Coordinates of C-alpha atoms in Angstrom, one line a residue:
M1 CA 148.5 -7.7 -38.8
L2 CA 145.5 -5.7 -39.9
T3 CA 143.4 -5.1 -36.8
A4 CA 143.9 -4.4 -33.2
L5 CA 141.0 -3.8 -30.7
Y6 CA 141.1 -1.8 -27.5
V7 CA 139.3 -3.2 -24.4
P8 CA 139.1 -1.2 -21.2
A9 CA 141.0 -3.1 -18.5
N10 CA 138.4 -2.3 -15.9
R11 CA 135.8 -4.2 -17.9
P12 CA 136.7 -8.0 -17.5
D13 CA 133.3 -8.9 -18.8
R14 CA 134.4 -7.6 -22.2
F15 CA 137.7 -9.5 -22.4
A16 CA 136.6 -12.8 -23.9
K17 CA 134.2 -10.8 -26.3
A18 CA 137.1 -8.8 -27.6
V19 CA 139.1 -11.9 -28.4
A20 CA 136.0 -13.5 -30.0
A21 CA 135.5 -10.5 -32.2
G22 CA 138.6 -11.8 -34.1
P23 CA 141.1 -8.9 -34.2
D24 CA 144.7 -9.8 -34.9
L25 CA 145.6 -8.1 -31.6
V26 CA 143.6 -7.3 -28.4
V27 CA 144.9 -4.3 -26.5
F28 CA 144.0 -4.2 -22.8
D29 CA 144.0 -0.5 -21.9
L30 CA 145.2 0.6 -18.5
E31 CA 145.6 4.2 -19.5
D32 CA 142.9 6.5 -21.0
A33 CA 140.0 4.1 -20.6
V34 CA 140.4 3.5 -16.9
P35 CA 139.5 6.1 -14.2
V36 CA 142.0 6.9 -11.6
G37 CA 140.1 5.0 -8.9
D38 CA 140.0 1.8 -10.9
K39 CA 143.6 1.6 -12.0
A40 CA 144.8 -1.0 -9.4
E41 CA 141.9 -3.3 -9.9
A42 CA 141.9 -3.1 -13.7
R43 CA 145.6 -3.9 -13.6
G44 CA 145.0 -7.0 -11.7
W45 CA 142.2 -8.2 -14.0
A46 CA 144.2 -7.6 -17.2
V47 CA 147.4 -9.1 -15.9
A48 CA 145.6 -12.2 -14.7
W49 CA 143.9 -12.6 -18.1
L50 CA 147.1 -12.2 -20.0
A51 CA 149.0 -14.7 -17.7
A52 CA 146.2 -17.2 -18.3
N53 CA 145.6 -16.7 -21.9
A54 CA 148.9 -15.8 -23.5
L55 CA 148.1 -16.6 -27.1
G56 CA 150.4 -14.1 -28.8
R57 CA 147.4 -12.0 -29.7
M58 CA 147.4 -9.7 -26.8
E59 CA 149.0 -6.4 -25.7
I60 CA 148.6 -4.2 -22.7
R61 CA 148.8 -0.4 -22.8
V62 CA 150.4 0.7 -19.6
N63 CA 150.2 4.2 -18.1
P64 CA 152.9 6.8 -19.3
L65 CA 156.4 7.0 -17.8
G66 CA 156.4 9.5 -15.0
S67 CA 152.7 8.7 -14.0
P68 CA 151.9 7.5 -10.5
W69 CA 150.9 4.0 -11.9
I70 CA 153.7 3.1 -14.3
E71 CA 156.0 1.3 -11.6
D72 CA 153.1 -0.9 -10.5
D73 CA 152.1 -1.5 -14.1
L74 CA 155.6 -2.7 -15.1
A75 CA 156.0 -4.8 -11.9
A76 CA 152.7 -6.5 -12.6
V77 CA 153.3 -7.2 -16.4
S78 CA 156.8 -8.5 -15.8
V79 CA 155.3 -11.8 -14.7
V80 CA 153.8 -12.4 -18.2
P81 CA 156.4 -14.1 -20.5
S82 CA 157.1 -12.1 -23.6
V83 CA 154.5 -9.6 -22.9
R84 CA 153.6 -7.0 -25.5
I85 CA 153.5 -3.5 -24.0
R86 CA 151.9 -0.6 -25.6
L87 CA 153.8 2.4 -24.2
P88 CA 152.2 5.7 -24.5
K89 CA 153.8 9.2 -24.9
V90 CA 157.2 7.9 -25.9
E91 CA 159.6 10.7 -26.7
S92 CA 163.0 9.1 -26.8
A93 CA 165.0 5.9 -27.0
A94 CA 165.6 6.4 -23.3
D95 CA 161.9 5.9 -22.6
V96 CA 162.0 2.6 -24.4
H97 CA 165.1 1.5 -22.5
A98 CA 163.6 2.5 -19.2
V99 CA 160.7 0.1 -19.7
L100 CA 163.0 -2.8 -21.0
E101 CA 165.2 -2.5 -18.0
K102 CA 162.2 -3.3 -15.8
V103 CA 160.7 -5.9 -18.2
P104 CA 163.5 -7.4 -20.3
S105 CA 161.3 -10.0 -22.1
A106 CA 158.8 -7.4 -23.3
R107 CA 158.1 -6.4 -26.9
I108 CA 157.3 -2.8 -27.3
T109 CA 154.8 -0.9 -29.4
A110 CA 155.8 2.8 -29.0
L111 CA 153.0 5.3 -29.2
I112 CA 154.2 8.7 -30.4
E113 CA 151.9 11.4 -29.2
S114 CA 153.9 14.7 -29.1
P115 CA 155.9 16.8 -31.6
L116 CA 159.2 15.8 -29.8
G117 CA 158.3 12.1 -30.1
L118 CA 157.5 12.7 -33.8
E119 CA 160.8 14.4 -34.5
R120 CA 162.5 11.4 -32.8
A121 CA 160.4 8.7 -34.5
F122 CA 163.3 6.9 -36.2
E123 CA 165.4 7.0 -33.0
I124 CA 162.4 5.5 -31.1
A125 CA 161.8 2.9 -33.8
T126 CA 165.4 1.8 -33.7
A127 CA 166.0 2.0 -29.9
D128 CA 166.1 -1.7 -29.5
P129 CA 165.2 -4.9 -31.5
R130 CA 162.4 -5.5 -28.9
V131 CA 160.5 -2.5 -30.4
V132 CA 158.1 -4.3 -32.7
A133 CA 156.0 -1.3 -33.9
V134 CA 155.5 2.4 -33.7
A135 CA 152.1 4.2 -33.8
L136 CA 150.6 7.6 -33.4
G137 CA 148.4 8.7 -30.7
E138 CA 146.5 11.2 -32.9
A139 CA 144.3 12.9 -30.3
D140 CA 147.2 14.1 -28.1
L141 CA 149.4 14.8 -31.2
S142 CA 146.7 16.9 -32.9
S143 CA 146.2 19.0 -29.8
A144 CA 149.9 19.6 -29.4
L145 CA 150.4 20.5 -33.0
G146 CA 147.3 22.7 -33.1
V147 CA 145.9 20.9 -36.1
D148 CA 142.4 19.6 -37.1
G149 CA 141.3 16.8 -39.4
P150 CA 143.3 14.5 -41.7
A151 CA 145.0 17.3 -43.7
G152 CA 146.6 18.5 -40.6
L153 CA 147.9 15.2 -39.7
A154 CA 149.0 14.1 -43.1
W155 CA 152.6 15.1 -42.6
A156 CA 152.8 13.5 -39.2
R157 CA 151.4 10.3 -40.6
G158 CA 153.8 10.3 -43.4
R159 CA 156.7 10.8 -41.2
L160 CA 155.7 7.8 -39.0
V161 CA 155.4 5.6 -42.0
S162 CA 158.8 6.6 -43.2
A163 CA 160.3 6.1 -39.7
S164 CA 158.7 2.7 -39.4
R165 CA 159.9 1.6 -42.9
A166 CA 163.4 2.9 -42.4
A167 CA 163.7 1.0 -39.1
G168 CA 162.7 -2.3 -40.8
L169 CA 159.4 -2.5 -39.0
G170 CA 157.3 -2.4 -42.1
A171 CA 154.1 -0.6 -42.6
P172 CA 152.6 0.8 -39.4
M173 CA 148.9 0.6 -38.3
M174 CA 146.7 3.7 -38.1
S175 CA 145.5 5.2 -34.9
V176 CA 141.8 4.8 -33.8
Y177 CA 138.9 6.4 -35.5
P178 CA 136.8 7.7 -32.6
H179 CA 133.4 7.9 -34.3
V180 CA 132.1 4.4 -33.6
H181 CA 128.9 4.7 -35.6
D182 CA 130.4 6.4 -38.7
A183 CA 131.4 3.5 -40.9
D184 CA 131.6 5.7 -44.0
G185 CA 133.9 8.1 -42.2
L186 CA 136.0 5.2 -41.0
R187 CA 136.3 3.8 -44.5
R188 CA 137.3 7.2 -46.0
S189 CA 139.9 7.7 -43.3
C190 CA 141.3 4.2 -43.8
L191 CA 141.7 4.8 -47.5
E192 CA 143.5 8.1 -46.8
G193 CA 145.9 6.2 -44.5
R194 CA 146.3 3.4 -47.0
E195 CA 147.4 6.0 -49.7
L196 CA 150.0 7.2 -47.2
G197 CA 151.4 3.7 -46.6
F198 CA 149.7 2.4 -43.5
V199 CA 148.4 -1.1 -43.4
G200 CA 145.6 -1.9 -40.9
R201 CA 144.2 0.0 -38.0
T202 CA 143.4 0.0 -34.3
A203 CA 139.7 -0.1 -33.4
I204 CA 137.8 0.9 -30.3
H205 CA 134.7 -1.2 -31.0
P206 CA 134.2 -4.6 -32.7
R207 CA 131.9 -3.2 -35.3
Q208 CA 134.8 -1.3 -36.8
L209 CA 136.9 -4.4 -37.5
A210 CA 135.2 -5.5 -40.8
T211 CA 135.3 -2.0 -42.3
I212 CA 139.1 -1.8 -41.5
V213 CA 139.8 -5.1 -43.1
E214 CA 137.7 -4.2 -46.2
S215 CA 139.4 -0.9 -46.5
F216 CA 143.0 -2.2 -46.5
T217 CA 142.3 -5.2 -48.7
P218 CA 143.8 -4.8 -52.2
T219 CA 141.3 -4.5 -55.0
E220 CA 141.0 -7.4 -57.5
A221 CA 142.7 -5.2 -60.0
Q222 CA 145.7 -4.6 -57.7
V223 CA 146.0 -8.3 -56.9
A224 CA 145.7 -9.3 -60.6
D225 CA 148.3 -6.6 -61.5
A226 CA 150.7 -7.7 -58.8
A227 CA 150.4 -11.3 -59.9
A228 CA 151.0 -10.5 -63.5
L229 CA 154.0 -8.3 -62.6
L230 CA 155.6 -11.0 -60.5
A231 CA 154.9 -13.7 -63.1
A232 CA 156.6 -11.6 -65.8
V233 CA 159.5 -10.8 -63.6
E234 CA 160.0 -14.4 -62.7
E235 CA 159.8 -15.5 -66.4
A236 CA 162.3 -12.8 -67.4
G237 CA 164.7 -13.4 -64.6
L238 CA 164.5 -9.6 -63.8
S239 CA 165.7 -10.1 -60.2
A240 CA 169.3 -10.4 -61.7
G241 CA 168.9 -6.9 -63.2
G242 CA 167.5 -5.3 -66.4
V243 CA 164.1 -4.0 -67.5
I244 CA 161.1 -5.7 -69.1
V245 CA 158.1 -4.3 -70.8
L246 CA 154.7 -5.7 -69.8
P247 CA 152.0 -6.4 -72.4
D248 CA 150.3 -3.1 -71.4
G249 CA 153.4 -1.2 -72.2
R250 CA 154.7 -0.5 -68.8
M251 CA 158.4 -0.7 -68.2
V252 CA 159.2 -2.7 -65.0
D253 CA 162.6 -2.7 -63.2
P254 CA 163.6 -4.5 -60.0
A255 CA 162.6 -1.5 -57.9
M256 CA 158.9 -2.0 -58.7
V257 CA 158.9 -5.6 -57.6
G258 CA 158.9 -5.0 -53.9
R259 CA 155.5 -3.3 -53.9
A260 CA 153.9 -6.2 -55.9
R261 CA 155.3 -8.6 -53.4
E262 CA 153.7 -6.7 -50.6
V263 CA 150.4 -6.8 -52.2
A264 CA 150.7 -10.6 -52.8
N265 CA 151.8 -11.1 -49.2
L266 CA 149.0 -9.0 -47.8
I267 CA 146.3 -10.8 -49.8
R268 CA 147.6 -14.1 -48.5
E269 CA 147.6 -12.8 -44.9
I270 CA 143.9 -11.7 -45.4
A271 CA 143.0 -15.1 -46.9
L272 CA 144.5 -16.8 -43.8
R273 CA 142.2 -14.7 -41.5
S274 CA 139.0 -16.1 -43.2

């Protein structure tokens, strides 16, 4: 999964457009995008759409635990089979369990938006097999940490990647890039995230999707290098152990094969999106 796209749940006129934009996942947002006075109506619209169009490509961001709206949110989404819930401000495994007790069939994307949540990232990622992803809420986290810009978030981003990988969830997706008209900035930010181990990103506007896919697509050189490495490994039977030397002089052992396989798998996934 390379792209997710937020759509405000109080804008039902945008629901079909968000799906048609072609993201891997559409996230109906009941939290930040919806004014207090619109929460109930937005909830009804989003849940009705999810129930009628459950295509496996949709997720709903509910309001945080402890908010005045969470109980109604969970009661409403519980009627949607195998609903994906994006849960904001998760700080513990207990937060995950509290939601799953109310919606046992849910799959959870846990948003980590505080220093405490970040310290417990692995605990959250392994809270339950129904946790399918972890992600950062970078605006709240930056404020709580008192940092500005990508340098201030580099450690937090790296920690999330490590927790996600250690939990067996694979590479996480990056948080949103808020400057909708700044494609160059989005590209730079994606490349920074890619170097830290992220794959893909959540968008707030359809125009960001193409740049995200482009930024996380392996280069031709990386694809060719991975293919050559895997071919050499297969020919040499390296999976059984040992070391080989590639024509360019690099020594390759089994530990290097995993990354090449990830590149090959990612390029296949991107090809299937076309």
